[in-house]
Phi, psi and omega in degrees: 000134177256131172218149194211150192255127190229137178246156174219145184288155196252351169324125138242178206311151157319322174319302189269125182316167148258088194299345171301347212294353180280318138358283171285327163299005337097301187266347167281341168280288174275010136279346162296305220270327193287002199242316171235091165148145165215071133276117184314293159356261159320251231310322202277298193298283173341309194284338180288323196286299207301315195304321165323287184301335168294332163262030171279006184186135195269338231272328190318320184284105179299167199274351184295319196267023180207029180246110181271167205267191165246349153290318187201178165292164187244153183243166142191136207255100179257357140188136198258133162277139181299359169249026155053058175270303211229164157209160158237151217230140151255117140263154189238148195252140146281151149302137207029032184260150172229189185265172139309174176291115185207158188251164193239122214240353208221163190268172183200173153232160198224109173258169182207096180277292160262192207032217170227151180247138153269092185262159205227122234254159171211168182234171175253129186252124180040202183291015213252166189267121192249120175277127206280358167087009178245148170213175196200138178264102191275165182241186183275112198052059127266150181239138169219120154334092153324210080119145188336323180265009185252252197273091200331305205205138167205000000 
């Protein structure tokens, strides 16, 4: 039995598009931006910038990664850095599925390539999550801010 670890250039012919390329210029800018600096500040202000250009246009995403599930929402997971700084995540929403209430302990960015979101904002009375009675509608290229230091809970 033989077993061999074999790599492949990820080139392809000049001929053909690369429909990932946005996807990859996108996750090579922030592994460029996550290698110099883990200032929450710069990563959040910088990633916003990159995360813009990348939602300017939708055709990058294949429909296997934008398809929700009929049970719950779906995650697919389109890229991890091996040093596990960032990852990018499609999540897919069905009508009327949403998330529990949960806090955001790590910094993040929330881009909104198609559709819509409602999110419903809550603050903390002791430990427990209160809803503040506010929500806000991201669209298609609004960006929202994460992380210990933004919002407690959404």
């Amino acid at each position: 039995s033989r077993t061999a670890a074999l790599a492949y250039s990820r080139a392809m012919p000049l001929s053909q598009p690369d429909p990932l390329a946005p996807l990859r210029r996108f996750a090579i800018a922030m592994t460029r931006l996550t290698t110099r600096t883990d200032d929450e500040r710069v990563l959040l202000a910088d990633g916003r910038q990159l995360l813009a250009a990348l939602l300017q246009t939708d055709d990058w995403l294949p429909d296997a990664f934008a398809t929700p599930r009929a049970d719950r929402y779906a995650q697919y997971l389109l890229h991890a850095d091996p040093l596990e700084r960032f990852s990018v995540v499609s999540f897919v929403w069905g009508p009327g599925q949403h998330t529990p209430v949960h806090d955001h302990t790590v910094w993040g960015l929330v881009g909104m390539l198609r559709g819509a979101e409602r999110c419903d904002e809550y603050t903390l009375k002791g430990a427990t999550p209160v809803a503040s009675g506010r929500s806000h509608l991201m669209k298609p290229g609004d960006i929202e801010s994460l992380g210990p230091t933004r919002m407690p809970f959404s």
